[in-house]
Amino acid sequence: MSEAADAWYVGLMSGTSLDGVDAVVARFGVGSAAVEVAGHAYQAFPPGLRAELLALNTPTEQELHRAALAANQLALMQAEAVDAVLKTAGLPRSAIHAVGSHGQTVRHRPGEFDGVGYTVQLNQAALLAELCHIDVVADFRSRDVAAGGQGAPLVPAFHAEVFARTGHARAVLNIGGISNLTLLSADPALPVRGFDCGPGNALLDHGAQQHLGQAFDAGGQWGAGGHAHEPLLAVLMAEPFLSLPAPKSTGRDLFNPAWLAQRLAGFSGLSPVDIQASLAEFTARAAASALRASAPETEALYVCGGGVFNHDLLRRLRAQWPGLLVDSTEALGLPPMQVEAAAFAWLARAHCCRQAGQRTEVTGARGPRILGALYPA
């Protein structure tokens, strides 16, 4: 176990923003550092793969066939990301104990339909192991769902390991396609809490693609030029998911263009830029409201994920709670685009050390479980 505990791991993450694969080489609990990152690499999705992954989020023709081929293509990109990050880190393959691969979520319906539900992450871990010649750990979420949990968010367990400090009431907001919160008490004896709190970049990116022809609104500059419309915001904030108690999780199954179109039906006179501003305000308001309701004692909020680079969104987030410190996780020693990939390296380590990877108070599972499945090199 000691060898597995002290070794280097590669974490691979492609989130609901559907922009690409982040790869991180990390080891954990070495010396005084909770996490040591040796390298980070990013591989952007080609437009065709991104479009296919987005299409597979909803029922489509020949989806089993298309999903299998998309998973193969994703594995090829993941292997390239592993090569790139090992080169950046200056480490040989033999130094890596395992690769933790999240895969690409295309459906997330825990607890629905038959009482168990399911979560689907496209992944071809067997092919990735063949290409990398390194053990691969994948399929982290499904065991938690099988145990009655939400299967998400999984990152709060990692956030607690690297960001929690006695005497400091902190929260971590990950803004990917969906936003999730981790609540870290000043008292280490209290449980870690966390949940999905609403949309992140998914709706904002849709607006940029539709009206700017761009993958995203760089820096939030376009949205910053609009005015949030309070009547529309009231409709958006009335979404029942926002008032559900934790544990809870969501995805593009809920916050998608069809959901938005239904809520825009009565606001045909609004300009696209005012809709974009309203969506940014909605994203900020949903997160801040959830944080205030769940952890009013919070002193500092640290943001990670791609949303940290939307300056308009962060400005709106700060305006929701004057006096609350809002900063990037960079201030805690881990750059915002490395956090999720490092979390899946940590989850691979937990699997290899035969340790539970989730916090049951977050996911609602019946008990701690070893997450993931191993695909040997």
Short mmCIF file of C-alpha atoms in Angstrom, two decimals:
data_model
loop_
_atom_site.label_atom_id
_atom_site.label_comp_id
_atom_site.label_asym_id
_atom_site.label_seq_id
_atom_site.Cartn_x
_atom_site.Cartn_y
_atom_site.Cartn_z
CA MET A 1 0.00 0.00 0.00
CA SER A 2 2.90 2.35 0.77
CA GLU A 3 4.14 2.19 -2.82
CA ALA A 4 0.66 3.05 -4.11
CA ALA A 5 0.21 5.79 -1.53
CA ASP A 6 3.45 7.59 -2.34
CA ALA A 7 3.43 7.17 -6.12
CA TRP A 8 2.69 9.56 -8.96
CA TYR A 9 -0.74 9.44 -10.61
CA VAL A 10 -2.16 11.00 -13.75
CA GLY A 11 -5.65 12.45 -13.51
CA LEU A 12 -7.76 13.03 -16.64
CA MET A 13 -10.84 15.23 -16.60
CA SER A 14 -13.25 16.31 -19.32
CA GLY A 15 -16.21 18.06 -17.77
CA THR A 16 -19.68 19.22 -18.71
CA SER A 17 -18.25 22.28 -20.47
CA LEU A 18 -17.17 19.86 -23.23
CA ASP A 19 -14.11 21.88 -24.13
CA GLY A 20 -11.33 19.30 -23.85
CA VAL A 21 -9.21 17.06 -21.62
CA ASP A 22 -7.11 18.33 -18.72
CA ALA A 23 -4.30 16.05 -17.54
CA VAL A 24 -2.36 16.45 -14.30
CA VAL A 25 0.52 14.44 -12.83
CA ALA A 26 0.33 14.55 -9.05
CA ARG A 27 1.22 12.79 -5.84
CA PHE A 28 -0.35 13.30 -2.45
CA GLY A 29 0.65 13.73 1.16
CA VAL A 30 4.35 14.12 0.35
CA GLY A 31 6.18 16.13 3.01
CA SER A 32 4.13 19.15 4.09
CA ALA A 33 2.20 19.35 0.80
CA ALA A 34 -1.27 17.84 0.54
CA VAL A 35 -0.82 17.70 -3.23
CA GLU A 36 2.28 18.07 -5.42
CA VAL A 37 1.67 18.70 -9.12
CA ALA A 38 4.53 17.89 -11.47
CA GLY A 39 2.81 18.82 -14.73
CA HIS A 40 -0.40 19.92 -16.41
CA ALA A 41 -1.44 19.54 -20.06
CA TYR A 42 -4.60 20.34 -21.98
CA GLN A 43 -5.98 18.86 -25.19
CA ALA A 44 -8.86 20.78 -26.79
CA PHE A 45 -11.68 18.75 -28.35
CA PRO A 46 -11.83 19.07 -32.13
CA PRO A 47 -15.17 20.63 -33.18
CA GLY A 48 -16.50 17.35 -34.57
CA LEU A 49 -15.93 15.40 -31.34
CA ARG A 50 -17.35 18.21 -29.23
CA ALA A 51 -20.48 18.33 -31.39
CA GLU A 52 -20.89 14.55 -31.16
CA LEU A 53 -20.47 14.50 -27.38
CA LEU A 54 -22.98 17.32 -27.03
CA ALA A 55 -25.46 15.48 -29.28
CA LEU A 56 -25.08 12.32 -27.19
CA ASN A 57 -26.34 14.18 -24.12
CA THR A 58 -29.86 13.67 -25.51
CA PRO A 59 -31.49 10.68 -27.26
CA THR A 60 -30.34 10.44 -30.87
CA GLU A 61 -30.27 7.97 -33.74
CA GLN A 62 -27.77 5.08 -33.51
CA GLU A 63 -26.59 6.44 -30.18
CA LEU A 64 -24.99 3.17 -29.01
CA HIS A 65 -22.87 3.01 -32.17
CA ARG A 66 -22.04 6.71 -32.06
CA ALA A 67 -21.24 6.62 -28.36
CA ALA A 68 -18.83 3.70 -28.83
CA LEU A 69 -16.93 5.49 -31.59
CA ALA A 70 -16.88 8.77 -29.63
CA ALA A 71 -15.44 6.88 -26.64
CA ASN A 72 -12.69 5.49 -28.86
CA GLN A 73 -11.84 8.97 -30.10
CA LEU A 74 -11.88 10.28 -26.55
CA ALA A 75 -9.42 7.54 -25.49
CA LEU A 76 -7.05 8.57 -28.29
CA MET A 77 -7.18 12.17 -27.07
CA GLN A 78 -6.67 11.06 -23.46
CA ALA A 79 -3.60 9.07 -24.48
CA GLU A 80 -2.21 12.16 -26.21
CA ALA A 81 -2.88 14.14 -23.03
CA VAL A 82 -1.03 11.54 -20.95
CA ASP A 83 1.95 11.72 -23.32
CA ALA A 84 1.93 15.52 -23.17
CA VAL A 85 1.71 15.77 -19.39
CA LEU A 86 4.47 13.18 -18.83
CA LYS A 87 6.70 15.17 -21.16
CA THR A 88 5.88 18.36 -19.25
CA ALA A 89 6.57 16.64 -15.92
CA GLY A 90 9.77 15.00 -17.16
CA LEU A 91 8.62 11.62 -15.85
CA PRO A 92 8.75 8.20 -17.55
CA ARG A 93 5.66 6.00 -17.80
CA SER A 94 7.23 3.65 -15.27
CA ALA A 95 6.97 6.38 -12.62
CA ILE A 96 3.16 6.47 -12.87
CA HIS A 97 1.25 4.04 -10.68
CA ALA A 98 -2.09 4.57 -12.45
CA VAL A 99 -4.15 6.92 -14.58
CA GLY A 100 -7.48 8.10 -13.17
CA SER A 101 -9.87 8.73 -16.07
CA HIS A 102 -13.20 10.43 -15.43
CA GLY A 103 -14.53 10.05 -18.98
CA GLN A 104 -17.22 12.28 -20.46
CA THR A 105 -20.61 12.45 -18.76
CA VAL A 106 -23.46 12.20 -21.27
CA ARG A 107 -26.34 11.17 -18.94
CA HIS A 108 -26.77 11.60 -15.21
CA ARG A 109 -30.02 10.29 -13.70
CA PRO A 110 -29.25 8.83 -10.24
CA GLY A 111 -32.18 7.46 -8.28
CA GLU A 112 -34.65 7.88 -11.14
CA PHE A 113 -36.91 5.46 -13.02
CA ASP A 114 -36.32 2.26 -11.01
CA GLY A 115 -35.06 3.66 -7.72
CA VAL A 116 -31.41 3.16 -8.68
CA GLY A 117 -31.05 5.18 -11.85
CA TYR A 118 -27.74 5.51 -13.62
CA THR A 119 -24.89 7.75 -14.60
CA VAL A 120 -23.04 7.35 -17.92
CA GLN A 121 -19.52 8.56 -18.60
CA LEU A 122 -18.27 7.71 -22.08
CA ASN A 123 -14.88 6.12 -21.65
CA GLN A 124 -12.82 3.44 -23.34
CA ALA A 125 -10.55 2.66 -20.43
CA ALA A 126 -9.40 -0.64 -21.95
CA LEU A 127 -8.18 1.16 -25.07
CA LEU A 128 -6.56 3.87 -22.95
CA ALA A 129 -4.64 1.21 -20.99
CA GLU A 130 -3.51 -0.34 -24.29
CA LEU A 131 -2.33 3.02 -25.61
CA CYS A 132 -0.65 4.27 -22.42
CA HIS A 133 0.82 1.00 -21.10
CA ILE A 134 -0.19 2.21 -17.63
CA ASP A 135 -2.90 0.89 -15.31
CA VAL A 136 -6.13 2.86 -15.72
CA VAL A 137 -8.82 3.39 -13.09
CA ALA A 138 -12.17 4.54 -14.50
CA ASP A 139 -15.93 4.53 -13.88
CA PHE A 140 -15.75 6.26 -10.51
CA ARG A 141 -19.36 7.35 -10.19
CA SER A 142 -21.39 4.21 -10.79
CA ARG A 143 -20.48 2.39 -7.55
CA ASP A 144 -21.74 5.32 -5.50
CA VAL A 145 -25.00 5.32 -7.49
CA ALA A 146 -25.31 1.56 -6.94
CA ALA A 147 -24.99 2.23 -3.20
CA GLY A 148 -27.91 4.66 -3.32
CA GLY A 149 -25.84 7.81 -3.81
CA GLN A 150 -25.91 10.60 -6.33
CA GLY A 151 -22.53 9.67 -7.79
CA ALA A 152 -21.73 13.39 -7.65
CA PRO A 153 -20.14 15.60 -6.76
CA LEU A 154 -17.06 13.53 -5.97
CA VAL A 155 -14.60 16.41 -5.68
CA PRO A 156 -15.61 17.54 -2.15
CA ALA A 157 -13.65 14.63 -0.65
CA PHE A 158 -10.55 15.88 -2.46
CA HIS A 159 -11.27 19.53 -1.63
CA ALA A 160 -11.39 18.58 2.05
CA GLU A 161 -7.98 16.90 1.81
CA VAL A 162 -6.20 19.84 0.17
CA PHE A 163 -8.15 23.00 1.06
CA ALA A 164 -9.64 22.54 4.55
CA ARG A 165 -7.91 24.37 7.41
CA THR A 166 -8.84 24.37 11.09
CA GLY A 167 -10.25 27.73 12.11
CA HIS A 168 -11.19 28.77 8.57
CA ALA A 169 -14.77 28.48 7.28
CA ARG A 170 -14.22 28.05 3.55
CA ALA A 171 -16.19 27.05 0.50
CA VAL A 172 -14.99 25.89 -2.91
CA LEU A 173 -17.08 26.61 -6.00
CA ASN A 174 -16.24 24.58 -9.08
CA ILE A 175 -17.71 26.26 -12.17
CA GLY A 176 -17.65 23.83 -15.07
CA GLY A 177 -20.64 23.24 -17.27
CA ILE A 178 -22.50 22.77 -13.97
CA SER A 179 -21.55 24.45 -10.68
CA ASN A 180 -20.92 22.57 -7.46
CA LEU A 181 -20.13 23.74 -3.96
CA THR A 182 -17.96 22.22 -1.25
CA LEU A 183 -18.51 23.53 2.29
CA LEU A 184 -15.50 23.21 4.60
CA SER A 185 -16.19 24.00 8.25
CA ALA A 186 -13.72 25.75 10.53
CA ASP A 187 -14.16 22.76 12.85
CA PRO A 188 -12.51 19.67 11.34
CA ALA A 189 -14.77 17.44 13.43
CA LEU A 190 -17.82 18.57 11.46
CA PRO A 191 -18.71 16.72 8.23
CA VAL A 192 -17.75 17.96 4.80
CA ARG A 193 -20.78 19.03 2.78
CA GLY A 194 -21.18 19.54 -0.95
CA PHE A 195 -23.71 19.47 -3.77
CA ASP A 196 -24.42 20.67 -7.30
CA CYS A 197 -25.92 24.14 -6.97
CA GLY A 198 -27.00 25.02 -10.52
CA PRO A 199 -25.66 25.81 -13.98
CA GLY A 200 -22.12 26.90 -14.59
CA ASN A 201 -20.84 27.54 -18.11
CA ALA A 202 -23.32 25.33 -19.98
CA LEU A 203 -26.01 27.94 -20.62
CA LEU A 204 -23.52 30.79 -21.02
CA ASP A 205 -21.53 28.85 -23.61
CA HIS A 206 -24.74 28.06 -25.50
CA GLY A 207 -25.49 31.78 -25.74
CA ALA A 208 -22.00 32.55 -27.04
CA GLN A 209 -22.19 29.78 -29.63
CA GLN A 210 -25.64 30.84 -30.78
CA HIS A 211 -25.05 34.58 -31.05
CA LEU A 212 -21.28 35.06 -31.34
CA GLY A 213 -20.32 31.90 -33.20
CA GLN A 214 -17.71 31.31 -30.50
CA ALA A 215 -17.21 28.41 -28.10
CA PHE A 216 -17.53 30.74 -25.11
CA ASP A 217 -17.80 34.40 -24.14
CA ALA A 218 -14.12 35.17 -23.47
CA GLY A 219 -13.77 36.85 -20.09
CA GLY A 220 -17.52 37.39 -20.02
CA GLN A 221 -17.00 40.58 -22.03
CA TRP A 222 -20.12 40.21 -24.16
CA GLY A 223 -22.40 39.42 -21.22
CA ALA A 224 -20.92 42.29 -19.23
CA GLY A 225 -22.38 44.68 -21.81
CA GLY A 226 -25.95 43.55 -21.13
CA HIS A 227 -28.43 44.18 -18.34
CA ALA A 228 -29.86 41.40 -16.18
CA HIS A 229 -33.66 41.28 -16.47
CA GLU A 230 -35.27 40.75 -13.07
CA PRO A 231 -38.56 39.21 -14.31
CA LEU A 232 -36.58 36.63 -16.30
CA LEU A 233 -34.35 36.02 -13.29
CA ALA A 234 -37.41 35.32 -11.16
CA VAL A 235 -38.47 32.65 -13.65
CA LEU A 236 -34.99 31.11 -13.75
CA MET A 237 -34.62 31.11 -9.96
CA ALA A 238 -37.98 29.33 -9.64
CA GLU A 239 -36.38 26.12 -10.99
CA PRO A 240 -37.34 23.45 -8.40
CA PHE A 241 -33.88 21.86 -8.39
CA LEU A 242 -32.44 24.93 -6.68
CA SER A 243 -34.63 24.46 -3.60
CA LEU A 244 -34.11 20.71 -3.25
CA PRO A 245 -32.21 19.64 -0.13
CA ALA A 246 -28.80 18.00 -0.45
CA PRO A 247 -27.61 15.46 -1.41
CA LYS A 248 -28.37 16.46 -4.97
CA SER A 249 -26.69 16.52 -8.37
CA THR A 250 -27.61 17.60 -11.87
CA GLY A 251 -26.23 18.08 -15.37
CA ARG A 252 -27.11 18.86 -18.94
CA ASP A 253 -30.07 16.51 -18.48
CA LEU A 254 -31.72 19.52 -16.78
CA PHE A 255 -29.84 22.72 -17.62
CA ASN A 256 -29.84 22.57 -21.42
CA PRO A 257 -31.06 24.70 -24.38
CA ALA A 258 -34.54 23.16 -24.25
CA TRP A 259 -34.88 24.08 -20.56
CA LEU A 260 -33.80 27.62 -21.36
CA ALA A 261 -36.09 27.98 -24.37
CA GLN A 262 -39.11 27.09 -22.24
CA ARG A 263 -38.27 29.84 -19.78
CA LEU A 264 -37.56 32.41 -22.47
CA ALA A 265 -40.95 31.85 -24.12
CA GLY A 266 -42.50 34.87 -22.42
CA PHE A 267 -39.55 37.20 -23.01
CA SER A 268 -39.37 37.51 -26.79
CA GLY A 269 -38.48 41.21 -26.61
CA LEU A 270 -35.21 40.69 -24.73
CA SER A 271 -31.98 41.20 -26.66
CA PRO A 272 -29.46 38.33 -26.78
CA VAL A 273 -26.92 40.29 -24.75
CA ASP A 274 -29.47 40.99 -22.00
CA ILE A 275 -30.34 37.29 -21.93
CA GLN A 276 -26.63 36.51 -21.59
CA ALA A 277 -26.31 39.01 -18.74
CA SER A 278 -29.35 37.45 -17.07
CA LEU A 279 -27.83 33.97 -17.36
CA ALA A 280 -24.58 35.18 -15.79
CA GLU A 281 -26.55 36.78 -12.98
CA PHE A 282 -28.60 33.59 -12.56
CA THR A 283 -25.46 31.45 -12.33
CA ALA A 284 -23.96 33.76 -9.70
CA ARG A 285 -27.21 34.17 -7.76
CA ALA A 286 -27.94 30.44 -7.64
CA ALA A 287 -24.47 29.68 -6.26
CA ALA A 288 -24.44 32.55 -3.74
CA SER A 289 -27.96 31.79 -2.54
CA ALA A 290 -27.09 28.13 -2.00
CA LEU A 291 -23.93 29.07 -0.10
CA ARG A 292 -25.67 31.64 2.10
CA ALA A 293 -28.50 29.22 2.93
CA SER A 294 -26.20 26.26 3.66
CA ALA A 295 -23.15 27.88 5.26
CA PRO A 296 -23.78 31.51 6.31
CA GLU A 297 -20.64 31.39 8.43
CA THR A 298 -18.43 31.11 5.32
CA GLU A 299 -15.56 33.60 5.32
CA ALA A 300 -13.97 32.86 1.95
CA LEU A 301 -15.07 31.34 -1.35
CA TYR A 302 -12.43 29.86 -3.65
CA VAL A 303 -13.36 29.30 -7.29
CA CYS A 304 -11.99 26.73 -9.73
CA GLY A 305 -12.94 25.43 -13.17
CA GLY A 306 -13.21 27.34 -16.42
CA GLY A 307 -15.78 29.76 -15.00
CA VAL A 308 -13.06 31.42 -12.94
CA PHE A 309 -11.92 33.18 -16.13
CA ASN A 310 -15.35 34.74 -16.72
CA HIS A 311 -14.61 38.06 -15.03
CA ASP A 312 -18.19 39.26 -15.40
CA LEU A 313 -19.46 36.14 -13.63
CA LEU A 314 -17.00 36.58 -10.75
CA ARG A 315 -17.92 40.27 -10.46
CA ARG A 316 -21.57 39.30 -10.17
CA LEU A 317 -20.69 36.60 -7.64
CA ARG A 318 -18.88 39.11 -5.43
CA ALA A 319 -21.80 41.53 -5.67
CA GLN A 320 -24.13 38.84 -4.30
CA TRP A 321 -22.28 38.72 -0.99
CA PRO A 322 -20.38 41.94 -0.18
CA GLY A 323 -17.63 41.30 2.34
CA LEU A 324 -17.12 37.66 1.36
CA LEU A 325 -13.63 36.99 0.06
CA VAL A 326 -13.95 35.51 -3.45
CA ASP A 327 -10.69 34.30 -4.97
CA SER A 328 -9.24 31.61 -7.23
CA THR A 329 -7.94 28.34 -5.79
CA GLU A 330 -4.58 29.62 -7.04
CA ALA A 331 -4.48 31.51 -3.73
CA LEU A 332 -4.51 28.12 -1.96
CA GLY A 333 -1.68 26.76 -4.10
CA LEU A 334 -3.58 24.86 -6.79
CA PRO A 335 -4.39 26.58 -10.11
CA PRO A 336 -8.10 26.47 -10.96
CA MET A 337 -7.75 24.39 -14.14
CA GLN A 338 -5.76 21.70 -12.31
CA VAL A 339 -8.18 21.04 -9.46
CA GLU A 340 -10.58 18.55 -11.07
CA ALA A 341 -7.91 16.57 -12.90
CA ALA A 342 -5.89 16.39 -9.67
CA ALA A 343 -9.05 15.14 -7.93
CA PHE A 344 -9.28 12.18 -10.32
CA ALA A 345 -5.60 11.40 -9.82
CA TRP A 346 -6.42 11.38 -6.08
CA LEU A 347 -9.43 9.12 -6.68
CA ALA A 348 -7.22 6.70 -8.64
CA ARG A 349 -4.83 6.65 -5.68
CA ALA A 350 -7.73 5.96 -3.30
CA HIS A 351 -8.78 3.01 -5.47
CA CYS A 352 -5.26 1.59 -5.60
CA CYS A 353 -4.90 1.98 -1.81
CA ARG A 354 -8.30 0.29 -1.31
CA GLN A 355 -9.72 3.41 0.32
CA ALA A 356 -13.18 4.93 -0.02
CA GLY A 357 -13.23 7.74 -2.55
CA GLN A 358 -16.43 9.57 -1.67
CA ARG A 359 -17.94 11.40 1.28
CA THR A 360 -21.27 9.74 1.99
CA GLU A 361 -22.61 12.91 3.62
CA VAL A 362 -22.16 14.55 0.20
CA THR A 363 -23.44 11.85 -2.16
CA GLY A 364 -25.98 10.17 0.13
CA ALA A 365 -24.61 6.67 -0.47
CA ARG A 366 -25.37 3.99 2.13
CA GLY A 367 -21.74 3.83 3.15
CA PRO A 368 -18.15 4.40 2.06
CA ARG A 369 -17.21 2.59 -1.14
CA ILE A 370 -14.03 2.01 -3.12
CA LEU A 371 -14.78 3.78 -6.38
CA GLY A 372 -13.73 2.84 -9.89
CA ALA A 373 -12.71 -0.19 -11.88
CA LEU A 374 -9.11 -1.16 -12.73
CA TYR A 375 -7.92 -1.83 -16.29
CA PRO A 376 -4.36 -3.21 -15.97
CA ALA A 377 -1.67 -2.10 -18.38
#
